Tab-separated table of C-alpha atoms and ligand atoms in Angstrom:
chain	number	residue	atom	x	y	z
Q	505	MET	CA	-9.389	-40.889	110.968
Q	506	ARG	CA	-10.076	-37.158	111.208
Q	507	LYS	CA	-6.790	-36.379	109.471
Q	508	LEU	CA	-7.718	-38.720	106.673
Q	509	VAL	CA	-11.041	-36.989	106.117
Q	510	ILE	CA	-9.344	-33.585	105.940
Q	511	ALA	CA	-6.751	-34.925	103.514
Q	512	ALA	CA	-9.520	-36.371	101.345
Q	513	LEU	CA	-11.396	-33.044	101.367
Q	514	LEU	CA	-8.260	-31.170	100.378
Q	515	ALA	CA	-7.662	-33.572	97.521
Q	516	ALA	CA	-11.269	-33.331	96.333
Q	517	PRO	CA	-10.893	-30.301	94.018
Q	518	SER	CA	-8.321	-32.112	91.896
Q	519	LEU	CA	-10.784	-34.952	91.403
Q	520	VAL	CA	-13.623	-32.645	90.488
Q	521	MET	CA	-12.783	-32.715	86.807
Q	522	ALA	CA	-13.129	-36.467	86.806
Q	523	TRP	CA	-16.636	-36.607	88.131
Q	524	PRO	CA	-19.153	-37.595	85.474
Q	525	TRP	CA	-21.240	-34.451	85.845
Q	526	SER	CA	-18.276	-32.081	85.738
Q	527	GLN	CA	-18.527	-31.831	81.948
Q	528	ASP	CA	-22.288	-31.435	81.785
Q	529	MET	CA	-22.018	-27.820	80.709
Q	530	MET	CA	-19.552	-28.681	77.957
Q	531	ASN	CA	-21.688	-31.387	76.409
Q	532	GLN	CA	-24.238	-29.240	74.686
Q	533	PRO	CA	-25.174	-28.625	71.060
Q	534	SER	CA	-23.036	-25.467	70.627
Q	535	ILE	CA	-20.176	-25.619	68.120
Q	536	LYS	CA	-16.816	-26.159	69.835
Q	537	PRO	CA	-13.571	-24.471	68.868
Q	538	GLN	CA	-11.983	-26.026	65.744
Q	539	GLU	CA	-15.175	-27.999	65.117
Q	540	GLY	CA	-16.427	-27.700	61.546
Q	541	GLN	CA	-16.409	-24.603	59.355
Q	542	PRO	CA	-16.512	-21.279	61.191
Q	543	TYR	CA	-19.516	-19.090	60.541
Q	544	PRO	CA	-18.807	-16.460	57.902
Q	545	MET	CA	-18.114	-13.071	59.508
Q	546	LEU	CA	-20.967	-10.621	59.285
Q	547	LYS	CA	-20.400	-8.072	56.558
Q	548	ARG	CA	-18.055	-5.294	57.739
Q	549	SER	CA	-17.681	-6.796	61.218
Q	550	ILE	CA	-13.898	-6.854	60.727
Q	551	PRO	CA	-12.555	-4.137	58.415
Q	552	VAL	CA	-9.298	-5.845	57.439
Q	553	GLN	CA	-8.154	-3.368	54.838
Q	554	GLY	CA	-10.565	-0.590	55.510
Q	555	ILE	CA	-12.904	0.840	52.943
Q	556	PRO	CA	-10.977	2.074	49.919
Q	557	THR	CA	-10.686	5.821	49.628
Q	558	THR	CA	-8.732	7.037	46.628
Q	559	VAL	CA	-7.561	10.419	47.906
Q	560	ALA	CA	-4.931	10.921	50.611
Q	561	ASN	CA	-6.319	13.839	52.608
Q	562	ARG	CA	-8.924	16.586	52.807
Q	563	ASP	CA	-7.048	18.884	50.459
Q	564	GLU	CA	-7.081	16.232	47.758
Q	565	ALA	CA	-10.763	15.582	48.404
Q	566	LYS	CA	-11.670	19.248	48.082
Q	567	GLY	CA	-12.154	19.177	44.312
Q	568	LEU	CA	-13.845	15.788	44.092
Q	569	VAL	CA	-17.056	15.809	42.127
Q	570	ASN	CA	-19.904	14.167	43.997
Q	571	PRO	CA	-20.555	10.971	41.995
Q	572	THR	CA	-23.855	10.331	43.769
Q	573	PRO	CA	-26.899	12.247	42.533
Q	574	ALA	CA	-28.912	13.798	45.348
Q	575	THR	CA	-31.871	11.500	44.837
Q	576	ALA	CA	-34.550	11.159	47.512
Q	577	GLU	CA	-33.109	7.745	48.300
Q	578	SER	CA	-29.576	9.080	48.829
Q	579	ILE	CA	-30.839	11.987	50.962
Q	580	ASP	CA	-32.982	9.636	53.074
Q	581	ASN	CA	-30.029	7.354	53.670
Q	582	GLY	CA	-27.880	10.378	54.501
Q	583	ARG	CA	-30.488	11.589	57.000
Q	584	THR	CA	-30.460	8.255	58.833
Q	585	LEU	CA	-26.657	8.199	58.903
Q	586	PHE	CA	-26.538	11.836	60.026
Q	587	LYS	CA	-28.749	11.072	63.009
Q	588	ILE	CA	-26.515	8.170	63.976
Q	589	TYR	CA	-23.072	9.626	63.301
Q	590	CYS	CA	-23.271	13.403	63.350
Q	591	SER	CA	-26.138	14.567	65.552
Q	592	ALA	CA	-24.413	13.864	68.861
Q	593	CYS	CA	-22.060	16.776	68.200
Q	594	HIS	CA	-23.783	18.888	65.553
Q	595	GLY	CA	-27.341	18.441	66.879
Q	596	LEU	CA	-30.311	16.673	65.294
Q	597	THR	CA	-31.053	19.910	63.454
Q	598	GLY	CA	-27.404	20.426	62.474
Q	599	LYS	CA	-27.460	23.764	64.285
Q	600	ALA	CA	-24.881	22.758	66.880
Q	601	ASP	CA	-27.646	22.553	69.479
Q	602	SER	CA	-26.854	19.235	71.134
Q	603	PRO	CA	-25.710	19.316	74.782
Q	604	VAL	CA	-22.225	18.360	73.573
Q	605	SER	CA	-21.920	20.981	70.816
Q	606	PRO	CA	-20.659	23.932	72.877
Q	607	LYS	CA	-18.326	21.751	74.902
Q	608	ILE	CA	-16.278	20.666	71.914
Q	609	GLY	CA	-16.894	23.574	69.591
Q	610	ALA	CA	-18.957	21.725	66.972
Q	611	ILE	CA	-20.109	24.196	64.357
Q	612	SER	CA	-23.573	24.725	62.901
Q	613	LEU	CA	-23.915	22.915	59.592
Q	614	VAL	CA	-26.872	24.981	58.389
Q	615	ASP	CA	-24.897	28.232	58.083
Q	616	SER	CA	-23.665	29.510	54.719
Q	617	TYR	CA	-20.099	28.388	55.535
Q	618	VAL	CA	-21.086	24.717	55.193
Q	619	GLN	CA	-24.061	25.248	52.873
Q	620	GLU	CA	-22.230	27.418	50.322
Q	621	THR	CA	-18.557	28.111	50.992
Q	622	LEU	CA	-17.281	24.569	51.515
Q	623	THR	CA	-17.194	22.312	48.463
Q	624	PRO	CA	-19.067	18.993	48.616
Q	625	GLY	CA	-15.660	17.321	48.203
Q	626	TRP	CA	-14.329	19.108	51.306
Q	627	ILE	CA	-17.346	18.022	53.367
Q	628	TRP	CA	-16.847	14.461	52.130
Q	629	GLY	CA	-13.142	14.799	52.992
Q	630	THR	CA	-14.008	16.073	56.486
Q	631	ILE	CA	-16.203	13.036	57.095
Q	632	THR	CA	-13.519	10.765	55.624
Q	633	PHE	CA	-10.408	12.134	57.353
Q	634	GLY	CA	-11.913	14.040	60.284
Q	635	SER	CA	-11.031	17.611	61.098
Q	636	TYR	CA	-9.214	19.082	64.114
Q	637	VAL	CA	-11.528	17.827	66.821
Q	638	MET	CA	-13.955	15.914	64.657
Q	639	PRO	CA	-13.238	12.188	64.265
Q	640	ALA	CA	-12.743	10.423	60.923
Q	641	TYR	CA	-15.321	8.077	59.466
Q	642	GLY	CA	-13.379	6.785	56.482
Q	643	VAL	CA	-9.622	6.726	57.066
Q	644	PRO	CA	-9.125	6.942	60.813
Q	645	LYS	CA	-5.343	6.811	60.871
Q	646	ALA	CA	-4.731	9.395	58.157
Q	647	ASN	CA	-4.379	12.174	60.696
Q	648	ALA	CA	-2.824	11.683	64.129
Q	649	GLN	CA	-5.530	13.759	65.817
Q	650	SER	CA	-8.413	12.171	64.022
Q	651	ARG	CA	-9.260	9.009	65.801
Q	652	GLY	CA	-12.279	7.515	64.132
Q	653	SER	CA	-14.295	4.479	63.449
Q	654	ASN	CA	-13.808	3.664	59.764
Q	655	ASP	CA	-17.523	3.122	59.751
Q	656	LEU	CA	-18.934	4.776	56.661
Q	657	SER	CA	-18.376	3.465	53.145
Q	658	VAL	CA	-17.422	5.860	50.355
Q	659	GLN	CA	-21.012	5.787	49.118
Q	660	GLU	CA	-22.489	6.388	52.566
Q	661	ARG	CA	-20.258	9.437	53.035
Q	662	TRP	CA	-21.589	10.933	49.796
Q	663	ASP	CA	-25.126	10.192	51.006
Q	664	VAL	CA	-24.376	12.210	54.155
Q	665	VAL	CA	-22.990	15.057	52.009
Q	666	ASN	CA	-26.177	14.964	49.942
Q	667	TYR	CA	-28.260	15.182	53.096
Q	668	VAL	CA	-26.174	17.989	54.624
Q	669	ARG	CA	-26.494	20.065	51.450
Q	670	ASN	CA	-29.983	19.090	50.276
Q	671	GLY	CA	-32.057	18.092	53.285
Q	672	LEU	CA	-30.635	19.415	56.530
Q	673	VAL	CA	-31.735	23.046	56.226
Q	674	ASN	CA	-35.244	21.999	55.244
Q	675	ASP	CA	-35.480	19.582	58.178
Q	676	ALA	CA	-34.111	22.217	60.566
Q	677	ASN	CA	-36.721	24.772	59.451
Q	678	GLN	CA	-39.518	22.269	59.880
Q	679	ALA	CA	-38.285	21.417	63.355
Q	680	MET	CA	-38.792	25.040	64.467
J	1038	HEC	C1	-17.334	14.028	68.128
J	1038	HEC	C2	-18.039	15.202	67.637
J	1038	HEC	C3	-18.335	15.318	66.175
J	1038	HEC	C4	-19.004	14.420	65.369
J	1038	HEC	C5	-19.606	13.093	65.779
J	1038	HEC	C6	-19.070	15.020	64.070
J	1038	HEC	N1	-18.455	16.234	64.072
J	1038	HEC	FE1	-18.288	17.517	62.502
J	1038	HEC	N2	-17.182	18.777	63.647
J	1038	HEC	C7	-16.952	18.636	64.995
J	1038	HEC	C8	-16.196	19.777	65.473
J	1038	HEC	C9	-15.769	19.980	66.916
J	1038	HEC	C10	-15.978	20.621	64.374
J	1038	HEC	C11	-15.251	21.975	64.358
J	1038	HEC	C12	-13.800	21.807	64.691
J	1038	HEC	C13	-13.108	20.936	63.686
J	1038	HEC	O1	-13.034	21.320	62.509
J	1038	HEC	O2	-12.672	19.839	64.085
J	1038	HEC	C14	-16.611	19.948	63.231
J	1038	HEC	C15	-16.597	20.466	61.946
J	1038	HEC	C16	-17.328	19.953	60.898
J	1038	HEC	C17	-17.387	20.514	59.562
J	1038	HEC	C18	-16.663	21.764	59.084
J	1038	HEC	C19	-15.258	21.415	58.631
J	1038	HEC	C20	-14.449	22.643	58.282
J	1038	HEC	O3	-13.627	22.532	57.378
J	1038	HEC	O4	-14.605	23.691	58.886
J	1038	HEC	C21	-18.237	19.746	58.835
J	1038	HEC	C22	-18.637	19.949	57.379
J	1038	HEC	C23	-18.691	18.667	59.703
J	1038	HEC	N3	-18.128	18.828	60.943
J	1038	HEC	C24	-19.581	17.688	59.333
J	1038	HEC	C25	-19.857	16.545	60.106
J	1038	HEC	C26	-20.636	15.425	59.642
J	1038	HEC	C27	-21.329	15.347	58.298
J	1038	HEC	C28	-20.623	14.501	60.657
J	1038	HEC	C29	-21.217	13.110	60.636
J	1038	HEC	C30	-20.690	12.200	59.658
J	1038	HEC	C31	-19.876	15.065	61.758
J	1038	HEC	N4	-19.428	16.293	61.385
J	1038	HEC	C32	-19.678	14.427	62.974
J	1038	HEC	C33	-17.335	17.574	65.784
J	1038	HEC	C34	-17.997	16.448	65.355
């Protein structure tokens, strides 16, 4: 008798799936795999082909004319994106004053090198293709060193350029 009970207990797990309550969790209103139309993917949740960029590298981007006027709207959008994407390394003020800045050699973006010497196209190209240490935000695989996120659209990258050149210095001075 005892042996029978043990044998029955050992066999029990294989019967578990057959018990009426074993599918309780499955029978719920959620949509099951292959059931009905899938929900449309959220915009940009899967970048299948990436965001089109018409130049091949930073050198080609250097002479690009900024097609986006530096309106208050563009600068505001650029400011928001800068805080999200750039401040970790370049600092909220752009002065390379984040805790990470010295560790990776992020440069100040308020100095004349970025404010005057670099062309807007080059700054856009740096955001797009990355630099030596800096990651890419437009074409992540263009440069072996520049791992990036392919996160910013062409337009958003110009908004960031507009902010870097037309809002950052002002913001940094006010922050002092
Ligand atoms: C992960 C850190 C990191 C992030 C995030 C980052 N940068 Fe950089 N950036 C660097 C470093 C480090 C350098 C200097 C070394 C190099 O050129 O890679 C640099 C250099 C630059 C340069 C100068 C390029 C040159 O030709 O000398 C510009 C302009 C710039 N960054 C702008 C930005 C903007 C705008 C963003 C946000 C979209 C951003 N960076 C985000 C790390 C970063």
